Coordinates of C-alpha atoms and ligand atoms in Angstrom, one line a residue:
Chain A
M1 CA -23.9 -23.4 -38.6
T2 CA -25.9 -20.2 -38.7
A3 CA -23.7 -17.2 -38.1
A4 CA -24.4 -15.0 -35.0
L5 CA -23.8 -12.0 -37.1
D6 CA -23.5 -11.7 -40.8
I7 CA -22.9 -8.4 -42.5
T8 CA -22.4 -7.9 -46.2
G9 CA -21.6 -4.8 -48.2
L10 CA -22.7 -2.4 -45.5
V11 CA -22.8 1.3 -46.5
V12 CA -23.7 4.1 -44.1
S13 CA -23.8 7.7 -45.3
Y14 CA -24.2 11.0 -43.5
D15 CA -25.1 13.8 -46.0
G16 CA -23.1 12.2 -48.7
F17 CA -20.2 11.3 -46.4
R18 CA -19.6 7.6 -46.4
A19 CA -18.8 6.6 -42.9
L20 CA -18.9 2.9 -44.0
D21 CA -18.1 2.0 -47.5
G22 CA -18.9 -1.7 -48.2
V23 CA -18.0 -3.5 -45.0
S24 CA -18.6 -7.3 -44.6
L25 CA -17.9 -9.5 -41.7
T26 CA -19.2 -12.8 -40.2
V27 CA -19.1 -13.7 -36.5
Q28 CA -19.8 -17.3 -35.4
P29 CA -21.9 -18.1 -32.3
G30 CA -19.7 -18.0 -29.2
E31 CA -16.9 -16.3 -31.1
S32 CA -15.3 -13.0 -29.9
F33 CA -14.5 -10.8 -32.9
G34 CA -12.4 -7.6 -32.7
L35 CA -12.5 -4.4 -34.6
V36 CA -9.5 -2.1 -34.5
G37 CA -8.4 0.8 -36.7
E38 CA -8.0 4.5 -37.2
S39 CA -10.0 6.9 -35.2
G40 CA -13.0 7.9 -37.3
S41 CA -12.7 4.8 -39.5
G42 CA -16.3 3.6 -38.8
K43 CA -15.8 1.1 -36.0
S44 CA -18.6 2.5 -33.8
T45 CA -20.7 3.0 -36.9
V46 CA -20.6 -0.8 -37.5
L47 CA -21.9 -1.5 -34.0
R48 CA -24.5 1.3 -34.2
A49 CA -25.7 0.0 -37.6
I50 CA -26.3 -3.4 -36.0
A51 CA -28.2 -1.8 -33.1
G52 CA -30.3 0.1 -35.6
L53 CA -28.8 3.5 -34.7
A54 CA -27.1 4.4 -38.0
P55 CA -28.6 5.3 -41.4
V56 CA -27.9 2.2 -43.5
E57 CA -27.9 3.0 -47.2
S58 CA -27.3 -0.4 -48.6
G59 CA -26.0 -3.9 -47.6
S60 CA -27.5 -6.4 -45.3
I61 CA -27.3 -7.4 -41.6
A62 CA -28.5 -10.8 -40.4
V63 CA -28.6 -11.7 -36.7
E64 CA -28.7 -15.4 -35.9
G65 CA -29.8 -16.1 -39.5
I66 CA -32.6 -13.5 -39.5
P67 CA -32.2 -10.5 -41.8
I68 CA -32.8 -7.3 -39.9
G69 CA -34.7 -4.5 -41.4
K70 CA -35.0 -0.9 -40.3
R71 CA -37.0 -1.6 -37.2
R72 CA -35.7 -3.4 -34.1
D73 CA -38.3 -4.9 -31.8
K74 CA -38.1 -5.7 -28.1
A75 CA -37.0 -9.2 -28.8
F76 CA -34.0 -7.9 -30.7
Y77 CA -32.7 -6.0 -27.7
R78 CA -33.2 -9.0 -25.5
R79 CA -30.7 -10.8 -27.8
V80 CA -28.4 -8.0 -28.7
Q81 CA -27.1 -5.4 -26.2
M82 CA -24.6 -2.7 -26.7
V83 CA -22.1 -1.0 -24.4
F84 CA -21.5 2.4 -25.8
Q85 CA -18.1 4.0 -26.2
D86 CA -19.0 7.0 -24.2
P87 CA -20.3 6.1 -20.7
Y88 CA -21.0 9.8 -20.0
G89 CA -23.5 10.2 -22.8
S90 CA -25.1 6.9 -22.5
L91 CA -26.2 7.0 -18.9
H92 CA -28.7 9.5 -17.8
P93 CA -26.9 11.7 -15.2
R94 CA -30.0 12.4 -13.0
Q95 CA -30.8 8.7 -12.5
T96 CA -29.6 6.5 -9.8
V97 CA -27.6 3.4 -10.6
D98 CA -30.6 1.4 -9.3
R99 CA -33.0 3.1 -11.8
L100 CA -30.5 2.6 -14.6
L101 CA -30.4 -1.1 -14.0
A102 CA -34.1 -1.6 -13.1
E103 CA -35.4 0.1 -16.2
P104 CA -34.3 -2.6 -18.8
L105 CA -35.5 -5.3 -16.4
A106 CA -39.0 -3.6 -16.2
I107 CA -39.2 -3.1 -20.0
H108 CA -38.5 -6.8 -20.6
G109 CA -40.7 -8.0 -17.8
F110 CA -38.2 -9.6 -15.4
S111 CA -39.6 -10.4 -12.0
D112 CA -36.5 -10.9 -9.9
A113 CA -35.1 -7.4 -10.3
E114 CA -33.7 -7.1 -6.8
S115 CA -31.4 -10.1 -6.9
R116 CA -30.4 -9.4 -10.5
I117 CA -29.4 -5.8 -9.7
L118 CA -27.3 -6.9 -6.7
R119 CA -25.6 -9.6 -8.7
A120 CA -24.9 -7.3 -11.7
L121 CA -23.3 -4.7 -9.4
D122 CA -21.2 -7.4 -7.7
E123 CA -20.1 -8.8 -11.0
V124 CA -18.6 -5.5 -12.2
G125 CA -16.9 -4.9 -8.9
L126 CA -19.2 -2.1 -7.6
G127 CA -20.5 -2.9 -4.2
S128 CA -24.1 -2.3 -3.2
G129 CA -22.9 1.0 -1.8
F130 CA -23.1 2.4 -5.3
R131 CA -26.6 1.3 -5.9
F132 CA -28.3 4.6 -5.0
R133 CA -25.7 7.0 -6.3
Y134 CA -26.6 9.2 -9.2
S135 CA -24.5 8.5 -12.3
H136 CA -23.1 12.1 -12.2
Q137 CA -21.6 11.2 -8.9
L138 CA -19.4 8.5 -10.3
S139 CA -15.9 8.6 -11.8
G140 CA -15.4 7.7 -15.5
G141 CA -14.5 4.1 -14.7
Q142 CA -17.4 3.6 -12.3
R143 CA -19.8 4.8 -15.0
Q144 CA -18.3 2.4 -17.5
R145 CA -18.9 -0.5 -15.2
V146 CA -22.5 0.5 -14.7
A147 CA -22.9 0.6 -18.5
I148 CA -21.5 -3.0 -18.7
A149 CA -23.7 -4.2 -15.8
R150 CA -26.7 -2.7 -17.6
A151 CA -26.0 -4.6 -20.8
L152 CA -25.3 -7.9 -19.1
I153 CA -28.4 -7.8 -16.8
L154 CA -30.7 -8.8 -19.7
E155 CA -28.5 -11.9 -20.5
P156 CA -28.3 -11.2 -24.2
S157 CA -26.8 -13.7 -26.6
I158 CA -24.8 -11.1 -28.6
L159 CA -22.9 -8.2 -26.9
L160 CA -21.6 -5.3 -28.9
L161 CA -18.8 -3.7 -26.9
D162 CA -17.4 -0.3 -27.9
E163 CA -14.1 0.4 -26.1
P164 CA -15.5 -1.3 -23.0
T165 CA -12.3 -0.8 -20.9
S166 CA -10.6 2.3 -22.3
A167 CA -11.8 4.3 -19.3
L168 CA -10.6 1.8 -16.7
D169 CA -7.3 1.5 -14.9
A170 CA -5.3 -1.7 -15.5
S171 CA -6.5 -3.5 -12.4
V172 CA -10.2 -2.8 -13.0
Q173 CA -9.7 -3.6 -16.7
A174 CA -8.3 -7.0 -15.8
E175 CA -11.3 -7.7 -13.7
V176 CA -13.8 -6.6 -16.3
L177 CA -11.9 -8.6 -19.1
N178 CA -11.9 -11.7 -16.9
L179 CA -15.6 -11.2 -16.2
L180 CA -16.4 -10.8 -19.9
E181 CA -14.5 -13.9 -20.7
K182 CA -16.1 -15.9 -18.0
I183 CA -19.6 -14.8 -19.0
R184 CA -18.9 -15.6 -22.6
R185 CA -17.8 -19.1 -21.7
D186 CA -20.7 -19.8 -19.2
R187 CA -23.5 -18.3 -21.3
K188 CA -22.0 -19.0 -24.8
L189 CA -22.2 -15.4 -25.7
T190 CA -21.0 -13.8 -28.9
Y191 CA -18.9 -10.6 -28.8
L192 CA -18.2 -8.0 -31.3
M193 CA -15.7 -5.8 -29.6
V194 CA -14.0 -2.5 -30.6
S195 CA -10.8 -1.4 -28.9
H196 CA -7.7 0.6 -29.9
D197 CA -5.6 -1.5 -27.5
L198 CA -4.2 -4.3 -29.6
A199 CA -3.2 -6.2 -26.4
V200 CA -6.8 -6.2 -25.3
I201 CA -8.0 -7.4 -28.7
A202 CA -5.3 -10.1 -28.8
H203 CA -6.3 -11.2 -25.3
M204 CA -10.1 -11.3 -25.9
C205 CA -10.6 -12.2 -29.5
G206 CA -9.9 -15.0 -31.9
R207 CA -10.1 -13.0 -35.0
L208 CA -10.1 -9.3 -35.8
M209 CA -10.6 -6.8 -38.6
V210 CA -8.6 -3.7 -39.2
M211 CA -10.4 -0.6 -40.5
R212 CA -9.4 2.6 -42.1
G213 CA -11.5 5.2 -43.9
G214 CA -14.8 3.3 -43.7
Q215 CA -13.3 0.1 -45.2
A216 CA -11.7 -3.1 -44.0
V217 CA -7.9 -3.0 -44.4
E218 CA -7.6 -6.7 -43.6
S219 CA -8.9 -9.5 -41.4
L220 CA -6.5 -11.7 -39.4
A221 CA -6.2 -14.1 -36.5
A222 CA -5.3 -12.7 -33.1
K223 CA -2.2 -15.0 -33.1
D224 CA -1.0 -13.2 -36.2
L225 CA -0.6 -10.2 -34.0
A226 CA 1.6 -12.1 -31.6
S227 CA 3.8 -13.3 -34.4
R228 CA 3.7 -9.8 -36.0
R229 CA 2.4 -11.5 -39.2
A230 CA 0.3 -8.6 -40.4
G231 CA -0.2 -8.4 -44.1
D232 CA -1.0 -4.7 -44.4
P233 CA 1.5 -1.9 -43.7
Y234 CA -1.1 0.0 -41.7
T235 CA -1.6 -2.9 -39.4
Q236 CA 2.2 -3.1 -39.0
R237 CA 2.3 0.5 -38.1
L238 CA -0.4 -0.1 -35.4
L239 CA 1.8 -2.9 -34.0
V240 CA 4.9 -0.7 -33.8
A241 CA 2.9 2.2 -32.2
S242 CA 1.6 -0.2 -29.6
E243 CA 5.1 -0.5 -28.2
G244 CA 5.0 3.0 -26.6
F245 CA 6.2 6.5 -27.1
V246 CA 9.6 7.2 -28.6
R247 CA 11.0 10.7 -28.1
N248 CA 11.9 12.6 -31.2
A249 CA 15.7 13.2 -31.2
E250 CA 15.3 16.9 -31.9
T251 CA 12.8 17.4 -29.1
A252 CA 15.0 15.6 -26.7
A253 CA 17.9 17.7 -27.7
S254 CA 16.1 21.0 -27.3
E255 CA 15.3 20.1 -23.7
A256 CA 18.8 19.0 -22.7
Chain B
M1 CA 11.0 26.2 -12.0
T2 CA 7.9 25.2 -10.1
L3 CA 4.6 26.2 -11.6
L4 CA 2.1 24.5 -9.3
R5 CA 2.5 23.7 -5.6
I6 CA 0.0 21.6 -3.8
E7 CA 0.1 20.7 -0.1
D8 CA -2.4 18.6 1.8
L9 CA -5.2 19.0 -0.7
S10 CA -8.5 17.4 0.3
I11 CA -11.8 17.3 -1.5
R12 CA -15.0 16.2 0.2
F13 CA -18.5 15.6 -1.2
P14 CA -21.2 15.8 1.4
T15 CA -24.1 13.5 0.5
R16 CA -27.2 12.3 2.2
T17 CA -25.6 9.1 3.3
G18 CA -22.4 10.8 4.6
D19 CA -19.3 12.5 3.2
I20 CA -17.3 11.0 0.3
E21 CA -13.7 11.8 0.8
A22 CA -12.6 11.9 -2.9
V23 CA -9.1 13.3 -2.2
R24 CA -7.3 13.1 1.1
D25 CA -4.2 15.2 2.0
I26 CA -2.3 14.9 -1.2
S27 CA 0.8 17.0 -2.0
F28 CA 2.9 17.4 -5.1
S29 CA 4.3 20.1 -7.3
V30 CA 4.7 20.5 -11.1
G31 CA 7.4 22.3 -13.0
R32 CA 8.0 22.5 -16.7
E33 CA 7.8 18.7 -17.0
R34 CA 5.5 15.8 -17.7
L35 CA 4.0 14.6 -14.5
A36 CA 1.8 11.5 -14.8
I37 CA -1.0 10.7 -12.3
V38 CA -2.1 7.1 -12.5
G39 CA -4.3 5.2 -10.1
E40 CA -7.4 3.2 -9.3
S41 CA -10.7 4.1 -10.9
G42 CA -12.4 6.5 -8.5
S43 CA -9.2 7.4 -6.7
G44 CA -9.5 11.1 -7.2
K45 CA -7.4 11.9 -10.3
S46 CA -10.0 13.9 -12.2
Q47 CA -11.2 15.7 -9.1
T48 CA -7.7 16.8 -8.3
G49 CA -7.4 18.3 -11.8
R50 CA -10.8 20.0 -11.5
A51 CA -9.8 21.5 -8.1
I52 CA -6.7 23.0 -9.7
L53 CA -8.8 24.6 -12.3
G54 CA -11.6 25.7 -9.9
L55 CA -14.2 23.4 -11.4
T56 CA -15.2 21.5 -8.3
P57 CA -19.0 21.5 -7.8
A58 CA -20.0 24.3 -5.4
F59 CA -21.4 22.1 -2.7
A60 CA -18.1 20.2 -2.3
Q61 CA -15.4 21.3 0.2
V62 CA -11.9 21.9 -1.1
T63 CA -9.2 22.5 1.6
A64 CA -5.4 22.7 1.3
K65 CA -2.5 24.1 3.2
R66 CA -1.3 25.4 -0.1
L67 CA -2.7 25.5 -3.6
E68 CA -0.5 27.8 -5.6
F69 CA -0.1 28.5 -9.3
D70 CA 2.9 30.7 -10.3
G71 CA 2.8 32.3 -6.8
I72 CA -0.9 32.9 -6.9
D73 CA -2.9 31.5 -4.0
L74 CA -5.8 29.8 -5.8
L75 CA -7.8 29.3 -2.7
K76 CA -7.9 33.0 -2.1
A77 CA -8.3 34.0 -5.7
T78 CA -11.5 35.7 -6.7
P79 CA -13.9 33.8 -9.1
R80 CA -13.0 36.4 -11.7
L81 CA -9.2 35.8 -11.4
R82 CA -9.8 32.0 -11.5
R83 CA -11.9 32.3 -14.7
D84 CA -9.1 34.4 -16.3
L85 CA -6.5 31.9 -15.3
R86 CA -8.6 29.1 -16.7
G87 CA -9.0 30.7 -20.1
K88 CA -5.5 31.8 -20.6
R89 CA -2.8 30.2 -18.4
I90 CA -4.2 26.8 -17.2
A91 CA -6.2 24.5 -19.3
M92 CA -7.7 21.1 -18.8
I93 CA -8.5 18.4 -21.4
L94 CA -11.5 16.8 -19.8
Q95 CA -11.9 13.0 -19.6
D96 CA -15.4 13.3 -21.1
P97 CA -14.8 15.3 -24.3
K98 CA -18.2 14.9 -25.9
Y99 CA -19.9 15.8 -22.7
S100 CA -17.7 18.8 -22.2
L101 CA -18.1 20.3 -25.7
N102 CA -21.1 22.4 -26.3
P103 CA -23.6 20.1 -28.0
V104 CA -25.4 22.8 -29.9
M105 CA -22.4 24.6 -31.3
R106 CA -20.3 23.5 -34.3
I107 CA -16.8 22.2 -33.4
G108 CA -15.0 24.8 -35.5
R109 CA -16.9 27.7 -33.8
Q110 CA -16.1 26.4 -30.4
I111 CA -12.4 26.4 -31.1
V112 CA -12.5 29.8 -32.8
E113 CA -14.2 31.2 -29.6
A114 CA -11.5 29.7 -27.4
L115 CA -8.9 31.3 -29.5
R116 CA -10.6 34.7 -29.6
A117 CA -11.2 34.7 -25.9
H118 CA -7.5 35.2 -25.3
E119 CA -6.2 36.7 -28.4
N120 CA -7.4 39.5 -30.6
V121 CA -7.6 37.9 -34.1
G122 CA -9.8 38.5 -37.1
T123 CA -12.4 36.1 -38.4
R124 CA -10.4 34.8 -41.3
E125 CA -7.2 34.3 -39.3
A126 CA -9.1 32.6 -36.5
R127 CA -10.7 30.1 -38.9
E128 CA -7.4 29.4 -40.5
R129 CA -5.6 28.8 -37.2
T130 CA -8.5 26.5 -36.1
L131 CA -8.2 24.5 -39.3
D132 CA -4.4 24.2 -38.8
M133 CA -4.9 23.1 -35.2
L134 CA -7.4 20.4 -36.3
A135 CA -4.9 19.2 -38.9
A136 CA -2.2 19.2 -36.3
V137 CA -4.2 16.8 -34.1
Q138 CA -4.4 14.5 -37.1
I139 CA -8.0 15.2 -38.1
R140 CA -8.2 13.8 -41.6
D141 CA -10.7 16.3 -43.1
P142 CA -10.5 19.5 -41.0
A143 CA -12.9 21.5 -43.2
R144 CA -15.6 18.9 -42.8
V145 CA -15.1 18.5 -39.1
F146 CA -15.1 22.3 -38.6
D147 CA -18.8 22.3 -39.5
L148 CA -19.9 19.2 -37.6
Y149 CA -21.7 19.2 -34.2
P150 CA -20.2 17.1 -31.4
H151 CA -22.7 14.3 -31.8
E152 CA -21.6 13.9 -35.4
V153 CA -18.0 13.1 -34.7
S154 CA -16.4 9.8 -33.5
G155 CA -15.2 9.4 -30.0
G156 CA -11.6 10.0 -30.9
M157 CA -12.4 13.0 -33.1
G158 CA -14.3 14.6 -30.2
Q159 CA -11.3 14.0 -28.0
R160 CA -9.0 15.7 -30.5
A161 CA -11.4 18.6 -30.9
M162 CA -11.1 19.1 -27.2
I163 CA -7.3 18.9 -27.3
A164 CA -7.2 21.4 -30.2
M165 CA -9.4 23.8 -28.2
M166 CA -7.2 23.6 -25.2
L167 CA -3.9 23.9 -27.1
I168 CA -5.0 26.9 -29.2
A169 CA -4.9 29.1 -26.1
G170 CA -1.3 28.2 -25.4
P171 CA -1.6 27.4 -21.7
E172 CA 1.4 27.4 -19.3
L173 CA 0.0 24.5 -17.4
L174 CA -2.0 21.8 -19.1
I175 CA -4.0 19.1 -17.3
A176 CA -4.8 16.3 -19.7
D177 CA -7.3 13.8 -18.2
E178 CA -7.0 10.6 -20.2
P179 CA -6.4 12.7 -23.4
T180 CA -5.7 9.8 -25.7
S181 CA -7.9 7.0 -24.3
A182 CA -10.2 7.1 -27.4
L183 CA -7.5 7.3 -30.0
D184 CA -5.9 4.6 -32.1
V185 CA -2.3 4.0 -31.2
T186 CA -0.7 5.9 -34.2
V187 CA -2.7 9.0 -33.6
Q188 CA -2.1 8.7 -29.9
L189 CA 1.7 9.0 -30.5
D190 CA 1.2 12.0 -32.8
I191 CA -0.7 13.8 -30.1
L192 CA 1.9 12.9 -27.5
A193 CA 4.6 14.3 -29.8
I194 CA 2.7 17.6 -29.9
L195 CA 2.5 17.7 -26.1
D196 CA 6.1 16.7 -25.8
R197 CA 7.2 19.6 -28.0
L198 CA 5.2 22.1 -26.0
V199 CA 6.9 20.9 -22.8
A200 CA 10.4 20.8 -24.3
E201 CA 10.3 24.0 -26.4
R202 CA 7.8 26.2 -24.7
G203 CA 8.3 25.1 -21.2
M204 CA 4.7 24.1 -20.6
G205 CA 3.9 22.1 -17.4
L206 CA 1.9 19.0 -18.1
I207 CA -0.1 16.9 -15.8
F208 CA -0.9 13.7 -17.7
I209 CA -3.7 11.6 -16.1
S210 CA -3.7 8.2 -17.6
H211 CA -4.2 4.5 -16.9
D212 CA -2.0 3.5 -19.7
L213 CA 1.2 2.5 -18.0
R214 CA 3.0 1.6 -21.2
L215 CA 2.5 5.2 -22.4
V216 CA 3.2 6.8 -19.1
S217 CA 6.5 5.0 -18.6
S218 CA 7.7 5.9 -22.1
F219 CA 6.4 9.4 -22.2
C220 CA 6.4 11.0 -18.8
D221 CA 9.2 12.2 -16.4
R222 CA 7.7 11.4 -13.0
V223 CA 4.7 9.4 -11.9
I224 CA 2.3 9.8 -9.0
V225 CA 0.2 6.8 -8.1
M226 CA -3.1 7.4 -6.4
Y227 CA -5.3 5.0 -4.5
A228 CA -8.5 5.8 -2.6
G229 CA -7.9 9.5 -2.5
R230 CA -4.2 9.3 -1.5
V231 CA -0.9 9.4 -3.2
V232 CA 0.7 6.1 -2.4
E233 CA 3.8 6.3 -4.4
E234 CA 5.9 8.8 -6.4
I235 CA 8.5 7.5 -8.8
A236 CA 10.6 8.4 -11.8
A237 CA 8.8 7.1 -14.9
S238 CA 11.8 5.2 -16.1
E239 CA 11.8 3.4 -12.7
L240 CA 8.2 2.4 -12.9
S241 CA 8.9 -1.3 -13.4
R242 CA 10.7 -1.2 -10.0
A243 CA 7.7 0.3 -8.1
K244 CA 7.5 -0.5 -4.4
H245 CA 3.9 -0.2 -3.5
P246 CA 2.0 -3.4 -4.0
Y247 CA -0.8 -1.6 -5.8
T248 CA 1.6 -0.2 -8.4
Q249 CA 3.3 -3.6 -8.8
G250 CA -0.1 -5.2 -9.2
L251 CA -1.1 -2.7 -11.9
L252 CA 1.9 -3.5 -13.9
N253 CA 1.3 -7.2 -13.6
C254 CA -2.3 -7.3 -14.7
M255 CA -2.0 -5.7 -18.1
P256 CA -2.8 -8.0 -21.1
S257 CA -0.1 -8.1 -23.7
I258 CA 0.0 -9.0 -27.4
D259 CA 2.6 -11.7 -26.7
A260 CA 1.5 -13.3 -23.4
D261 CA -1.4 -15.6 -23.2
R262 CA -2.6 -15.4 -19.6
H263 CA -6.2 -16.5 -18.9
P264 CA -7.6 -15.3 -16.6
L265 CA -5.5 -12.2 -16.1
P266 CA -3.9 -11.8 -12.6
T267 CA -6.0 -9.4 -10.5
L268 CA -5.2 -7.3 -7.5
E269 CA -5.9 -8.4 -4.0
R270 CA -6.9 -5.0 -2.5
R271 CA -5.8 -4.9 1.1
P272 CA -7.7 -2.9 3.7
E273 CA -4.5 -1.3 4.9
W274 CA -4.0 0.5 1.5
L275 CA -7.1 2.5 2.4
L276 CA -5.5 4.1 5.5
Ligands
LIG1 N1 -24.4 11.9 -37.1 C1 -23.3 12.0 -37.9 N2 -23.2 13.0 -38.9 C2 -22.1 13.1 -39.6 N3 -21.1 12.3 -39.6 C3 -21.1 11.3 -38.7 C4 -22.2 11.1 -37.8 N4 -21.9 10.0 -37.1 C5 -20.7 9.6 -37.4 N5 -20.2 10.4 -38.4 C6 -18.9 10.2 -39.1 O1 -18.6 8.9 -39.4 C7 -17.2 8.6 -39.3 C8 -17.0 7.3 -38.5 O2 -17.4 7.5 -37.1 P1 -17.2 6.3 -36.0 O3 -17.8 6.9 -34.8 O4 -17.8 5.1 -36.5 O5 -15.6 6.2 -36.0 P2 -14.8 5.2 -35.0 O6 -14.0 4.3 -35.9 O7 -15.6 4.6 -34.0 O8 -13.7 6.2 -34.4 P3 -13.2 6.4 -32.9 O9 -12.1 5.3 -32.7 O10 -12.6 7.8 -32.9 O11 -14.3 6.2 -31.9 C9 -16.6 9.8 -38.7 O12 -15.9 10.5 -39.7 C10 -17.8 10.7 -38.2 O13 -17.5 12.0 -38.3
LIG2 N1 -20.6 14.9 -7.5 C1 -20.1 13.9 -6.7 N2 -20.7 13.6 -5.6 C2 -20.2 12.5 -4.9 N3 -19.1 11.8 -5.1 C3 -18.4 12.2 -6.3 C4 -18.9 13.3 -7.1 N4 -18.0 13.4 -8.1 C5 -17.1 12.4 -7.9 N5 -17.3 11.7 -6.8 C6 -16.5 10.6 -6.3 O1 -15.2 11.1 -6.1 C7 -14.2 10.0 -6.3 C8 -13.1 10.5 -7.2 O2 -13.6 10.7 -8.5 P1 -12.6 11.0 -9.7 O3 -13.5 11.3 -10.9 O4 -11.6 12.0 -9.3 O5 -11.9 9.6 -10.0 P2 -10.8 9.2 -11.0 O6 -9.6 8.9 -10.2 O7 -10.7 10.2 -12.0 O8 -11.4 7.8 -11.6 P3 -11.5 7.3 -13.1 O9 -10.1 6.7 -13.4 O10 -12.5 6.2 -13.0 O11 -11.9 8.4 -14.0 C9 -15.0 8.8 -6.9 O12 -15.2 7.8 -5.9 C10 -16.4 9.4 -7.2 O13 -17.4 8.5 -7.1
LIG3 MG1 -15.8 4.9 -31.9
LIG4 MG1 -11.3 10.4 -14.0

């Protein structure tokens, strides 16, 4: 079977600083693959490199068996869409939600824009009342949902998701995660998904890779998280930290 | 001691298609403690924080029976006084750090300027204290990040730069809007430990806006739950699992967990009467 995504020995450098230092991973069609790890470890850079938005120094990226060079054509963005980590930066503040959703449809020559926009808004739990709002009039979570709607509206086959629910409250997060799962099943989508929330990754993904300092620490199955069978001490620390905050005894004493 | 007192705060945005009532008659107060605000996306958490700081857009209407910081009536305060308070005594870590940092100024210089705006320190000392602050928020390579522009740092690094910038001024009241949402869990706990010490040792008041209920219940003292512009429940953080309002109960129930395998996740049935 041809892999949906095949990355080998990827190196990305900024002025001599190696943001990615030889990262390899393979994602099968229809699979949902998770990336977790330290802040600044290069998770977003992996996604950006696939989307053609990071300076790749060496290594290779193949999408559905086809090696991808420096240029990405229109057909590429039809197949691969990305939801950016930062919904504030990625949506133009002076555009209405309607424009934001209509634009990709126009670029790719879809004719039934009206019904697609309404359906996309409905899918992410934003009623049609939001359609003519400007993105600067939306809360953080509302923007994030517009960003997801914008990626889904083109019906891509591979979705790169960078912290898709970190700006959402638990109830909207549950709705968005259910939606993403359902769409993946119905349309046989492939996901590469970044999250710092191990529970979200365990829920959404079959396998995951843990990153630190531009490199892979280890790859494991999501069920290894549940059984706390992490091989690397860093992954184990992440698992412990996921349990919540523990007040330092000294701090607690100074307050009493 | 109470630092901030809010009674019947409302925030309204007039738009062409009618008013949006972002916040409706909410009341709460904050002492030298960790107060959490959780709630529905769009329920008015960030706008509440912005109103306390005086950062509401000019065309919006802010009304309150009382909006008082340390005995100062904020609604009657001059713009100048509010600006002074904002730099020195009240700070807010904004939800959108990258958008809030100045895009054309290096990270280090922005923090240095924040420090020098409220304290008279020399160039060398300002730089050193900035590097120390970046290290304190667990930035791996402070000297490199000092010289980067906001678009050159990762999401979590931008968030920590913003935290460093707000903490370096030593505020008495800190409003932290989703301050750790972009951080990996170990760094997240390190940041919370810093905030925790500021509350316990320096008596800072903290308003912690978050949707992470696991963090809130383990880190905060009290929790306010907002829904559609209103406060629907106020509860001790340790009691969160015994919340009464169906919205709060629903929130707790719909979180994914590493151990449970629930597909699809339970979702909330939002009732019209919650909107009242
Ligand atoms: N344009 C750039 N110039 C210089 N350095 C950059 C640039 N873009 C990214 N980097 C560096 O690359 C590293 C990896 O960044 P990346 O955004 O991939 O991290 P991340 O794992 O997504 O972190 P987070 O969880 O905080 O979002 C960081 O150290 C960052 O400073
Ligand atoms: N400039 C504006 N004009 C009109 N409505 C606005 C404006 N800014 C915010 N709003 C609306 O005010 C409401 C409250 O927004 P706020 O940002 O406080 O939500 P929030 O509780 O912080 O949500 P989130 O968890 O998604 O960040 C939202 O419904 C939002 O759409
Ligand atoms: Mg990132
Ligand atoms: Mg908000």
